[in-house]
Amino acid sequence: MIRFDNRVALVTGAGAGLGRSYALLLAARGAKVVVNDLGTSVKGGERSSAAADAVVDEIRHAGGEAVANYDSVAEPDGAAGMIDMAVRDFGRLDILINNAGILRESPLAEMTLEDMRQVLDVHLMGTILCTQAALRVMLPQNYGRIVLTSSGSGLVGNLRQSVYGAAKAGMIGLMNCVRLDHAQSQVTINTVVPSAATRMSAGLLWETIERHMKPELIAPLVAWLCSEGCSRTGEIFNATGGHFARVALMKAEGVQFDPMEPVTPEMVADAAEQIVDMSRSEAYRGTMAALEPRLKALGRI
């Protein structure tokens, strides 16, 4: 049985929806939980302690241990403060789930600069700041589990969510580089791409399946990623309605021209069908990893 006894978790945006489900499940399995939430609407705005306090009360009523935190992930002092609270109140930090978010929808051409910055600050910079602060605790203890939250808006797109999608796509770059920086440590970092019926998804889900998309159905995957027995790192996982699957970036076999000979736009146009053909696709491992064997086949290296 997966347990989190003697582990300390911080869940951002844990006052409702997905974050609440994560906090409740981890606590039920023995974790001490810092429940972070500003208590604002999905668009941000006036703060309230009520949301975080309510989840803490639920956990304590069930016999678990939790404390509430009302800091903003988008503020450097707030991000550092919530990690400090975990260490001060519980002695360590083992798990960070970056879940906090807001949603301000608009076509890019019509979006205000203020709204752009708010979305980027909360989703992208908030995740970066919390992850940085957590790493400074996890690396010296040589143990940690970090989960980032991306979105289908960032991976495949969605209407009126260009800046939100850009921030969510940024999670993948952040994860990939942090994984490489700390590959020799026992700190893992993964990304979940959840879809569930929450305040943030109101009006966006198909009515025929919305009732099957409970936040509680995302939490088991996140809990597994946060467990001692899960050593996977640098991976993306889709989760919705009880369906879980790894997501990977793929590339076509493509075409290799001789780099020692001229290459023209017409050559590219003539080879377009081969360039886009995904029938023999493979996992994308970076530009140099793909180029080296092809240059060797040409006898150029």
PDB file of C-alpha atoms in Angstrom:
ATOM      1  CA  MET A   1       0.000   0.000   0.000  1.00  0.00           C
ATOM      2  CA  ILE A   2       1.331   3.410  -0.946  1.00  0.00           C
ATOM      3  CA  ARG A   3       1.772   5.499   2.192  1.00  0.00           C
ATOM      4  CA  PHE A   4       3.267   8.901   3.009  1.00  0.00           C
ATOM      5  CA  ASP A   5       3.968   8.498   6.696  1.00  0.00           C
ATOM      6  CA  ASN A   6       6.694  10.894   7.895  1.00  0.00           C
ATOM      7  CA  ARG A   7       6.512  12.750   4.580  1.00  0.00           C
ATOM      8  CA  VAL A   8       5.624  16.430   4.263  1.00  0.00           C
ATOM      9  CA  ALA A   9       3.734  17.755   1.253  1.00  0.00           C
ATOM     10  CA  LEU A  10       2.962  21.246  -0.018  1.00  0.00           C
ATOM     11  CA  VAL A  11       0.035  21.566  -2.412  1.00  0.00           C
ATOM     12  CA  THR A  12      -0.504  24.971  -3.999  1.00  0.00           C
ATOM     13  CA  GLY A  13      -4.031  26.042  -4.900  1.00  0.00           C
ATOM     14  CA  ALA A  14      -5.360  23.335  -2.592  1.00  0.00           C
ATOM     15  CA  GLY A  15      -8.505  25.099  -1.399  1.00  0.00           C
ATOM     16  CA  ALA A  16     -10.761  23.528  -4.017  1.00  0.00           C
ATOM     17  CA  GLY A  17     -10.896  21.240  -7.038  1.00  0.00           C
ATOM     18  CA  LEU A  18      -7.802  19.275  -7.973  1.00  0.00           C
ATOM     19  CA  GLY A  19      -5.565  20.718  -5.272  1.00  0.00           C
ATOM     20  CA  ARG A  20      -8.050  19.838  -2.558  1.00  0.00           C
ATOM     21  CA  SER A  21      -8.270  16.269  -3.863  1.00  0.00           C
ATOM     22  CA  TYR A  22      -4.484  15.941  -3.824  1.00  0.00           C
ATOM     23  CA  ALA A  23      -4.215  17.299  -0.290  1.00  0.00           C
ATOM     24  CA  LEU A  24      -6.962  15.057   1.069  1.00  0.00           C
ATOM     25  CA  LEU A  25      -5.556  11.897  -0.511  1.00  0.00           C
ATOM     26  CA  LEU A  26      -1.979  12.537   0.633  1.00  0.00           C
ATOM     27  CA  ALA A  27      -3.182  13.326   4.138  1.00  0.00           C
ATOM     28  CA  ALA A  28      -5.345  10.197   4.228  1.00  0.00           C
ATOM     29  CA  ARG A  29      -2.237   8.205   3.366  1.00  0.00           C
ATOM     30  CA  GLY A  30      -0.220   9.699   6.226  1.00  0.00           C
ATOM     31  CA  ALA A  31       1.386  12.854   4.837  1.00  0.00           C
ATOM     32  CA  LYS A  32       1.568  16.109   6.761  1.00  0.00           C
ATOM     33  CA  VAL A  33       0.206  18.722   4.375  1.00  0.00           C
ATOM     34  CA  VAL A  34       0.686  22.440   3.879  1.00  0.00           C
ATOM     35  CA  VAL A  35      -2.541  23.575   2.212  1.00  0.00           C
ATOM     36  CA  ASN A  36      -1.810  26.694   0.193  1.00  0.00           C
ATOM     37  CA  ASP A  37      -4.603  28.794  -1.284  1.00  0.00           C
ATOM     38  CA  LEU A  38      -5.336  32.505  -1.726  1.00  0.00           C
ATOM     39  CA  GLY A  39      -9.072  31.928  -1.627  1.00  0.00           C
ATOM     40  CA  THR A  40      -9.703  33.997  -4.756  1.00  0.00           C
ATOM     41  CA  SER A  41     -11.940  33.354  -7.751  1.00  0.00           C
ATOM     42  CA  VAL A  42     -10.525  31.576 -10.813  1.00  0.00           C
ATOM     43  CA  LYS A  43      -9.695  35.026 -12.223  1.00  0.00           C
ATOM     44  CA  GLY A  44      -7.867  36.113  -9.078  1.00  0.00           C
ATOM     45  CA  GLY A  45      -8.936  39.118  -7.039  1.00  0.00           C
ATOM     46  CA  GLU A  46      -9.819  39.556  -3.372  1.00  0.00           C
ATOM     47  CA  ARG A  47      -8.186  37.047  -1.038  1.00  0.00           C
ATOM     48  CA  SER A  48      -9.791  34.909   1.648  1.00  0.00           C
ATOM     49  CA  SER A  49      -8.426  32.365   4.117  1.00  0.00           C
ATOM     50  CA  ALA A  50     -11.671  30.376   4.086  1.00  0.00           C
ATOM     51  CA  ALA A  51     -10.779  27.900   1.322  1.00  0.00           C
ATOM     52  CA  ALA A  52      -7.454  26.748   2.773  1.00  0.00           C
ATOM     53  CA  ASP A  53      -8.883  26.684   6.302  1.00  0.00           C
ATOM     54  CA  ALA A  54     -11.781  24.475   5.202  1.00  0.00           C
ATOM     55  CA  VAL A  55      -9.458  21.857   3.694  1.00  0.00           C
ATOM     56  CA  VAL A  56      -7.233  21.911   6.771  1.00  0.00           C
ATOM     57  CA  ASP A  57     -10.324  21.343   8.902  1.00  0.00           C
ATOM     58  CA  GLU A  58     -11.321  18.381   6.715  1.00  0.00           C
ATOM     59  CA  ILE A  59      -7.897  16.815   7.098  1.00  0.00           C
ATOM     60  CA  ARG A  60      -7.750  17.348  10.847  1.00  0.00           C
ATOM     61  CA  HIS A  61     -11.302  16.077  11.321  1.00  0.00           C
ATOM     62  CA  ALA A  62     -10.245  12.856   9.593  1.00  0.00           C
ATOM     63  CA  GLY A  63      -7.278  12.506  11.950  1.00  0.00           C
ATOM     64  CA  GLY A  64      -4.571  13.951   9.712  1.00  0.00           C
ATOM     65  CA  GLU A  65      -2.103  16.803  10.136  1.00  0.00           C
ATOM     66  CA  ALA A  66      -2.234  20.003   8.082  1.00  0.00           C
ATOM     67  CA  VAL A  67      -1.612  23.723   8.225  1.00  0.00           C
ATOM     68  CA  ALA A  68      -3.025  26.494   6.048  1.00  0.00           C
ATOM     69  CA  ASN A  69      -0.938  28.904   4.011  1.00  0.00           C
ATOM     70  CA  TYR A  70      -2.326  31.970   2.233  1.00  0.00           C
ATOM     71  CA  ASP A  71       0.764  33.177   0.319  1.00  0.00           C
ATOM     72  CA  SER A  72       0.813  33.873  -3.419  1.00  0.00           C
ATOM     73  CA  VAL A  73       2.976  31.615  -5.564  1.00  0.00           C
ATOM     74  CA  ALA A  74       3.550  34.578  -7.888  1.00  0.00           C
ATOM     75  CA  GLU A  75       5.392  36.541  -5.206  1.00  0.00           C
ATOM     76  CA  PRO A  76       9.013  35.495  -4.452  1.00  0.00           C
ATOM     77  CA  ASP A  77       8.532  36.008  -0.715  1.00  0.00           C
ATOM     78  CA  GLY A  78       5.273  34.052  -0.848  1.00  0.00           C
ATOM     79  CA  ALA A  79       6.816  31.084  -2.655  1.00  0.00           C
ATOM     80  CA  ALA A  80       9.735  30.999  -0.239  1.00  0.00           C
ATOM     81  CA  GLY A  81       7.400  31.513   2.702  1.00  0.00           C
ATOM     82  CA  MET A  82       5.270  28.456   2.053  1.00  0.00           C
ATOM     83  CA  ILE A  83       8.348  26.223   1.787  1.00  0.00           C
ATOM     84  CA  ASP A  84       9.672  27.802   4.990  1.00  0.00           C
ATOM     85  CA  MET A  85       6.358  27.042   6.687  1.00  0.00           C
ATOM     86  CA  ALA A  86       6.620  23.350   5.776  1.00  0.00           C
ATOM     87  CA  VAL A  87      10.106  23.127   7.264  1.00  0.00           C
ATOM     88  CA  ARG A  88       9.217  25.215  10.319  1.00  0.00           C
ATOM     89  CA  ASP A  89       5.997  23.390  11.167  1.00  0.00           C
ATOM     90  CA  PHE A  90       6.859  19.849  10.086  1.00  0.00           C
ATOM     91  CA  GLY A  91      10.664  19.741   9.898  1.00  0.00           C
ATOM     92  CA  ARG A  92      11.142  19.031   6.182  1.00  0.00           C
ATOM     93  CA  LEU A  93       9.582  19.097   2.715  1.00  0.00           C
ATOM     94  CA  ASP A  94       9.321  15.939   0.606  1.00  0.00           C
ATOM     95  CA  ILE A  95       6.586  16.703  -1.914  1.00  0.00           C
ATOM     96  CA  LEU A  96       5.675  19.807  -3.913  1.00  0.00           C
ATOM     97  CA  ILE A  97       2.577  19.780  -6.115  1.00  0.00           C
ATOM     98  CA  ASN A  98       2.415  22.942  -8.235  1.00  0.00           C
ATOM     99  CA  ASN A  99      -1.312  23.257  -8.819  1.00  0.00           C
ATOM    100  CA  ALA A 100      -2.248  26.921  -8.235  1.00  0.00           C
ATOM    101  CA  GLY A 101      -3.662  28.739 -11.214  1.00  0.00           C
ATOM    102  CA  ILE A 102      -5.973  31.383 -12.607  1.00  0.00           C
ATOM    103  CA  LEU A 103      -7.723  31.662 -15.949  1.00  0.00           C
ATOM    104  CA  ARG A 104      -8.260  34.815 -17.966  1.00  0.00           C
ATOM    105  CA  GLU A 105      -9.539  33.956 -21.423  1.00  0.00           C
ATOM    106  CA  SER A 106      -9.105  36.204 -24.431  1.00  0.00           C
ATOM    107  CA  PRO A 107      -7.819  36.042 -28.005  1.00  0.00           C
ATOM    108  CA  LEU A 108      -4.198  37.220 -27.916  1.00  0.00           C
ATOM    109  CA  ALA A 109      -4.915  40.317 -30.044  1.00  0.00           C
ATOM    110  CA  GLU A 110      -7.463  41.515 -27.460  1.00  0.00           C
ATOM    111  CA  MET A 111      -5.737  40.570 -24.202  1.00  0.00           C
ATOM    112  CA  THR A 112      -4.478  43.310 -21.924  1.00  0.00           C
ATOM    113  CA  LEU A 113      -0.879  43.393 -20.767  1.00  0.00           C
ATOM    114  CA  GLU A 114      -2.038  43.225 -17.143  1.00  0.00           C
ATOM    115  CA  ASP A 115      -3.986  40.020 -17.779  1.00  0.00           C
ATOM    116  CA  MET A 116      -1.039  38.504 -19.662  1.00  0.00           C
ATOM    117  CA  ARG A 117       1.320  39.197 -16.800  1.00  0.00           C
ATOM    118  CA  GLN A 118      -1.102  37.875 -14.194  1.00  0.00           C
ATOM    119  CA  VAL A 119      -1.502  34.559 -16.014  1.00  0.00           C
ATOM    120  CA  LEU A 120       2.231  34.169 -16.625  1.00  0.00           C
ATOM    121  CA  ASP A 121       3.129  35.229 -13.083  1.00  0.00           C
ATOM    122  CA  VAL A 122       0.815  32.726 -11.426  1.00  0.00           C
ATOM    123  CA  HIS A 123       1.276  29.728 -13.709  1.00  0.00           C
ATOM    124  CA  LEU A 124       4.826  29.975 -15.018  1.00  0.00           C
ATOM    125  CA  MET A 125       6.726  32.183 -12.592  1.00  0.00           C
ATOM    126  CA  GLY A 126       4.748  30.811  -9.643  1.00  0.00           C
ATOM    127  CA  THR A 127       5.768  27.279 -10.551  1.00  0.00           C
ATOM    128  CA  ILE A 128       9.379  28.326 -11.127  1.00  0.00           C
ATOM    129  CA  LEU A 129       9.599  30.175  -7.807  1.00  0.00           C
ATOM    130  CA  CYS A 130       8.029  27.365  -5.762  1.00  0.00           C
ATOM    131  CA  THR A 131      10.130  24.718  -7.494  1.00  0.00           C
ATOM    132  CA  GLN A 132      13.322  26.687  -6.931  1.00  0.00           C
ATOM    133  CA  ALA A 133      12.565  27.157  -3.232  1.00  0.00           C
ATOM    134  CA  ALA A 134      11.637  23.480  -2.850  1.00  0.00           C
ATOM    135  CA  LEU A 135      14.820  22.300  -4.563  1.00  0.00           C
ATOM    136  CA  ARG A 136      16.890  24.238  -2.055  1.00  0.00           C
ATOM    137  CA  VAL A 137      15.361  22.055   0.658  1.00  0.00           C
ATOM    138  CA  MET A 138      15.085  18.758  -1.224  1.00  0.00           C
ATOM    139  CA  LEU A 139      18.570  18.581  -2.736  1.00  0.00           C
ATOM    140  CA  PRO A 140      20.483  18.702   0.585  1.00  0.00           C
ATOM    141  CA  GLN A 141      18.268  15.903   1.952  1.00  0.00           C
ATOM    142  CA  ASN A 142      18.663  14.009  -1.368  1.00  0.00           C
ATOM    143  CA  TYR A 143      14.965  13.269  -1.647  1.00  0.00           C
ATOM    144  CA  GLY A 144      11.983  14.975  -3.176  1.00  0.00           C
ATOM    145  CA  ARG A 145       9.010  14.608  -5.461  1.00  0.00           C
ATOM    146  CA  ILE A 146       7.923  17.579  -7.581  1.00  0.00           C
ATOM    147  CA  VAL A 147       4.815  17.622  -9.780  1.00  0.00           C
ATOM    148  CA  LEU A 148       4.069  20.376 -12.300  1.00  0.00           C
ATOM    149  CA  THR A 149       0.685  21.005 -13.905  1.00  0.00           C
ATOM    150  CA  SER A 150       0.385  21.524 -17.642  1.00  0.00           C
ATOM    151  CA  SER A 151      -2.721  21.557 -19.819  1.00  0.00           C
ATOM    152  CA  GLY A 152      -4.085  20.473 -23.141  1.00  0.00           C
ATOM    153  CA  SER A 153      -4.111  24.183 -23.937  1.00  0.00           C
ATOM    154  CA  GLY A 154      -0.329  24.139 -23.800  1.00  0.00           C
ATOM    155  CA  LEU A 155       0.185  20.842 -25.619  1.00  0.00           C
ATOM    156  CA  VAL A 156      -2.421  21.043 -28.393  1.00  0.00           C
ATOM    157  CA  GLY A 157      -4.120  24.435 -27.956  1.00  0.00           C
ATOM    158  CA  ASN A 158      -7.534  25.791 -27.017  1.00  0.00           C
ATOM    159  CA  LEU A 159      -9.689  28.756 -27.970  1.00  0.00           C
ATOM    160  CA  ARG A 160      -9.029  32.073 -26.188  1.00  0.00           C
ATOM    161  CA  GLN A 161      -6.190  30.643 -24.080  1.00  0.00           C
ATOM    162  CA  SER A 162      -3.008  31.624 -25.904  1.00  0.00           C
ATOM    163  CA  VAL A 163      -1.164  33.104 -22.913  1.00  0.00           C
ATOM    164  CA  TYR A 164      -2.453  30.429 -20.544  1.00  0.00           C
ATOM    165  CA  GLY A 165      -1.347  27.824 -23.091  1.00  0.00           C
ATOM    166  CA  ALA A 166       2.089  29.433 -23.388  1.00  0.00           C
ATOM    167  CA  ALA A 167       2.525  29.278 -19.615  1.00  0.00           C
ATOM    168  CA  LYS A 168       1.411  25.654 -19.498  1.00  0.00           C
ATOM    169  CA  ALA A 169       3.727  24.662 -22.354  1.00  0.00           C
ATOM    170  CA  GLY A 170       6.531  26.269 -20.353  1.00  0.00           C
ATOM    171  CA  MET A 171       6.109  23.546 -17.716  1.00  0.00           C
ATOM    172  CA  ILE A 172       7.587  21.016 -20.110  1.00  0.00           C
ATOM    173  CA  GLY A 173      10.741  23.034 -20.708  1.00  0.00           C
ATOM    174  CA  LEU A 174      11.110  23.665 -16.974  1.00  0.00           C
ATOM    175  CA  MET A 175      10.731  19.971 -16.174  1.00  0.00           C
ATOM    176  CA  ASN A 176      13.136  18.805 -18.857  1.00  0.00           C
ATOM    177  CA  CYS A 177      15.935  21.079 -17.696  1.00  0.00           C
ATOM    178  CA  VAL A 178      15.453  20.547 -13.954  1.00  0.00           C
ATOM    179  CA  ARG A 179      15.525  16.798 -14.589  1.00  0.00           C
ATOM    180  CA  LEU A 180      18.910  17.078 -16.286  1.00  0.00           C
ATOM    181  CA  ASP A 181      20.332  19.441 -13.667  1.00  0.00           C
ATOM    182  CA  HIS A 182      19.583  16.993 -10.859  1.00  0.00           C
ATOM    183  CA  ALA A 183      19.638  13.620 -12.606  1.00  0.00           C
ATOM    184  CA  GLN A 184      22.016  12.153 -10.019  1.00  0.00           C
ATOM    185  CA  SER A 185      19.805  13.059  -7.073  1.00  0.00           C
ATOM    186  CA  GLN A 186      16.785  11.310  -5.605  1.00  0.00           C
ATOM    187  CA  VAL A 187      14.615  14.309  -6.510  1.00  0.00           C
ATOM    188  CA  THR A 188      12.149  13.562  -9.294  1.00  0.00           C
ATOM    189  CA  ILE A 189      10.108  16.007 -11.345  1.00  0.00           C
ATOM    190  CA  ASN A 190       7.145  15.116 -13.541  1.00  0.00           C
ATOM    191  CA  THR A 191       4.246  16.899 -15.211  1.00  0.00           C
ATOM    192  CA  VAL A 192       0.578  16.004 -15.057  1.00  0.00           C
ATOM    193  CA  VAL A 193      -1.906  17.145 -17.703  1.00  0.00           C
ATOM    194  CA  PRO A 194      -5.258  16.874 -15.918  1.00  0.00           C
ATOM    195  CA  SER A 195      -8.771  17.497 -17.090  1.00  0.00           C
ATOM    196  CA  ALA A 196     -11.509  17.528 -14.468  1.00  0.00           C
ATOM    197  CA  ALA A 197     -14.776  19.199 -13.582  1.00  0.00           C
ATOM    198  CA  THR A 198     -13.650  22.132 -11.420  1.00  0.00           C
ATOM    199  CA  ARG A 199     -14.318  25.859 -11.106  1.00  0.00           C
ATOM    200  CA  MET A 200     -11.669  26.551 -13.729  1.00  0.00           C
ATOM    201  CA  SER A 201     -13.193  24.192 -16.282  1.00  0.00           C
ATOM    202  CA  ALA A 202     -16.773  25.440 -15.897  1.00  0.00           C
ATOM    203  CA  GLY A 203     -18.372  25.737 -19.323  1.00  0.00           C
ATOM    204  CA  LEU A 204     -15.398  24.145 -21.106  1.00  0.00           C
ATOM    205  CA  LEU A 205     -16.177  20.422 -20.792  1.00  0.00           C
ATOM    206  CA  TRP A 206     -18.467  18.307 -22.929  1.00  0.00           C
ATOM    207  CA  GLU A 207     -21.723  17.767 -21.023  1.00  0.00           C
ATOM    208  CA  THR A 208     -21.886  14.092 -22.010  1.00  0.00           C
ATOM    209  CA  ILE A 209     -18.711  13.220 -20.097  1.00  0.00           C
ATOM    210  CA  GLU A 210     -18.389  15.991 -17.501  1.00  0.00           C
ATOM    211  CA  ARG A 211     -20.017  13.907 -14.754  1.00  0.00           C
ATOM    212  CA  HIS A 212     -17.284  11.295 -15.168  1.00  0.00           C
ATOM    213  CA  MET A 213     -14.468  13.816 -14.746  1.00  0.00           C
ATOM    214  CA  LYS A 214     -14.262  14.159 -10.977  1.00  0.00           C
ATOM    215  CA  PRO A 215     -11.104  15.730  -9.481  1.00  0.00           C
ATOM    216  CA  GLU A 216     -10.785  12.656  -7.253  1.00  0.00           C
ATOM    217  CA  LEU A 217      -9.994  10.635 -10.376  1.00  0.00           C
ATOM    218  CA  ILE A 218      -6.814  12.645 -11.015  1.00  0.00           C
ATOM    219  CA  ALA A 219      -5.417  12.364  -7.496  1.00  0.00           C
ATOM    220  CA  PRO A 220      -4.331   8.677  -7.620  1.00  0.00           C
ATOM    221  CA  LEU A 221      -1.880   9.374 -10.462  1.00  0.00           C
ATOM    222  CA  VAL A 222      -0.448  12.403  -8.691  1.00  0.00           C
ATOM    223  CA  ALA A 223      -0.108  10.433  -5.458  1.00  0.00           C
ATOM    224  CA  TRP A 224       1.793   7.691  -7.309  1.00  0.00           C
ATOM    225  CA  LEU A 225       4.173  10.249  -8.823  1.00  0.00           C
ATOM    226  CA  CYS A 226       4.785  11.574  -5.300  1.00  0.00           C
ATOM    227  CA  SER A 227       5.466   8.164  -3.770  1.00  0.00           C
ATOM    228  CA  GLU A 228       8.831   6.711  -2.760  1.00  0.00           C
ATOM    229  CA  GLY A 229       8.314   3.772  -5.085  1.00  0.00           C
ATOM    230  CA  CYS A 230       7.967   5.937  -8.209  1.00  0.00           C
ATOM    231  CA  SER A 231      11.398   6.781  -9.588  1.00  0.00           C
ATOM    232  CA  ARG A 232      10.206   8.021 -12.981  1.00  0.00           C
ATOM    233  CA  THR A 233      11.287  11.556 -13.750  1.00  0.00           C
ATOM    234  CA  GLY A 234      11.041  14.044 -16.586  1.00  0.00           C
ATOM    235  CA  GLU A 235       7.816  12.581 -17.955  1.00  0.00           C
ATOM    236  CA  ILE A 236       4.357  13.895 -18.868  1.00  0.00           C
ATOM    237  CA  PHE A 237       1.182  12.095 -17.828  1.00  0.00           C
ATOM    238  CA  ASN A 238      -2.361  12.734 -19.045  1.00  0.00           C
ATOM    239  CA  ALA A 239      -5.120  12.098 -16.524  1.00  0.00           C
ATOM    240  CA  THR A 240      -8.865  12.427 -16.895  1.00  0.00           C
ATOM    241  CA  GLY A 241     -11.957  10.431 -15.964  1.00  0.00           C
ATOM    242  CA  GLY A 242      -9.976   7.447 -14.678  1.00  0.00           C
ATOM    243  CA  HIS A 243      -7.776   7.281 -17.793  1.00  0.00           C
ATOM    244  CA  PHE A 244      -4.030   7.657 -17.290  1.00  0.00           C
ATOM    245  CA  ALA A 245      -1.394   7.661 -20.022  1.00  0.00           C
ATOM    246  CA  ARG A 246       2.116   8.888 -20.596  1.00  0.00           C
ATOM    247  CA  VAL A 247       2.482  11.629 -23.217  1.00  0.00           C
ATOM    248  CA  ALA A 248       5.672  11.892 -25.271  1.00  0.00           C
ATOM    249  CA  LEU A 249       7.053  14.257 -27.893  1.00  0.00           C
ATOM    250  CA  MET A 250       7.627  12.428 -31.177  1.00  0.00           C
ATOM    251  CA  LYS A 251       9.435  13.268 -34.412  1.00  0.00           C
ATOM    252  CA  ALA A 252       9.113  11.947 -37.939  1.00  0.00           C
ATOM    253  CA  GLU A 253      11.935  10.009 -39.574  1.00  0.00           C
ATOM    254  CA  GLY A 254      12.223  12.969 -41.897  1.00  0.00           C
ATOM    255  CA  VAL A 255      14.804  13.447 -44.598  1.00  0.00           C
ATOM    256  CA  GLN A 256      18.553  13.992 -44.265  1.00  0.00           C
ATOM    257  CA  PHE A 257      20.292  16.135 -46.841  1.00  0.00           C
ATOM    258  CA  ASP A 258      24.070  16.167 -47.138  1.00  0.00           C
ATOM    259  CA  PRO A 259      25.146  19.209 -45.061  1.00  0.00           C
ATOM    260  CA  MET A 260      28.275  19.539 -47.183  1.00  0.00           C
ATOM    261  CA  GLU A 261      26.167  20.205 -50.275  1.00  0.00           C
ATOM    262  CA  PRO A 262      23.780  23.114 -51.005  1.00  0.00           C
ATOM    263  CA  VAL A 263      20.246  22.731 -49.672  1.00  0.00           C
ATOM    264  CA  THR A 264      17.502  24.802 -51.328  1.00  0.00           C
ATOM    265  CA  PRO A 265      13.895  25.650 -50.405  1.00  0.00           C
ATOM    266  CA  GLU A 266      12.824  23.652 -53.473  1.00  0.00           C
ATOM    267  CA  MET A 267      14.548  20.539 -52.105  1.00  0.00           C
ATOM    268  CA  VAL A 268      12.639  20.981 -48.857  1.00  0.00           C
ATOM    269  CA  ALA A 269       9.361  21.435 -50.743  1.00  0.00           C
ATOM    270  CA  ASP A 270       9.972  18.299 -52.814  1.00  0.00           C
ATOM    271  CA  ALA A 271      10.664  16.280 -49.656  1.00  0.00           C
ATOM    272  CA  ALA A 272       7.733  17.748 -47.675  1.00  0.00           C
ATOM    273  CA  GLU A 273       5.696  14.540 -47.605  1.00  0.00           C
ATOM    274  CA  GLN A 274       8.635  12.614 -46.188  1.00  0.00           C
ATOM    275  CA  ILE A 275       9.374  15.380 -43.680  1.00  0.00           C
ATOM    276  CA  VAL A 276       5.846  15.297 -42.231  1.00  0.00           C
ATOM    277  CA  ASP A 277       5.273  11.529 -42.478  1.00  0.00           C
ATOM    278  CA  MET A 278       4.826  10.215 -38.905  1.00  0.00           C
ATOM    279  CA  SER A 279       4.408   6.549 -39.854  1.00  0.00           C
ATOM    280  CA  ARG A 280       7.940   5.768 -38.641  1.00  0.00           C
ATOM    281  CA  SER A 281       8.111   8.295 -35.835  1.00  0.00           C
ATOM    282  CA  GLU A 282      10.408   7.994 -32.840  1.00  0.00           C
ATOM    283  CA  ALA A 283      10.790   9.707 -29.492  1.00  0.00           C
ATOM    284  CA  TYR A 284      12.306  13.166 -29.844  1.00  0.00           C
ATOM    285  CA  ARG A 285      15.567  13.295 -27.867  1.00  0.00           C
ATOM    286  CA  GLY A 286      16.935  16.621 -29.055  1.00  0.00           C
ATOM    287  CA  THR A 287      18.462  17.928 -32.257  1.00  0.00           C
ATOM    288  CA  MET A 288      22.020  16.642 -31.858  1.00  0.00           C
ATOM    289  CA  ALA A 289      20.918  13.160 -30.780  1.00  0.00           C
ATOM    290  CA  ALA A 290      18.908  12.864 -33.998  1.00  0.00           C
ATOM    291  CA  LEU A 291      21.582  14.325 -36.264  1.00  0.00           C
ATOM    292  CA  GLU A 292      24.642  12.306 -35.250  1.00  0.00           C
ATOM    293  CA  PRO A 293      23.588   8.874 -36.585  1.00  0.00           C
ATOM    294  CA  ARG A 294      22.422  10.383 -39.855  1.00  0.00           C
ATOM    295  CA  LEU A 295      25.717  12.174 -40.411  1.00  0.00           C
ATOM    296  CA  LYS A 296      27.543   8.931 -39.655  1.00  0.00           C
ATOM    297  CA  ALA A 297      25.412   7.154 -42.285  1.00  0.00           C
ATOM    298  CA  LEU A 298      26.481   9.798 -44.818  1.00  0.00           C
ATOM    299  CA  GLY A 299      30.124   9.321 -43.844  1.00  0.00           C
ATOM    300  CA  ARG A 300      30.425  12.958 -42.723  1.00  0.00           C
ATOM    301  CA  ILE A 301      31.562  12.157 -39.164  1.00  0.00           C
TER     302      ILE A 301
END
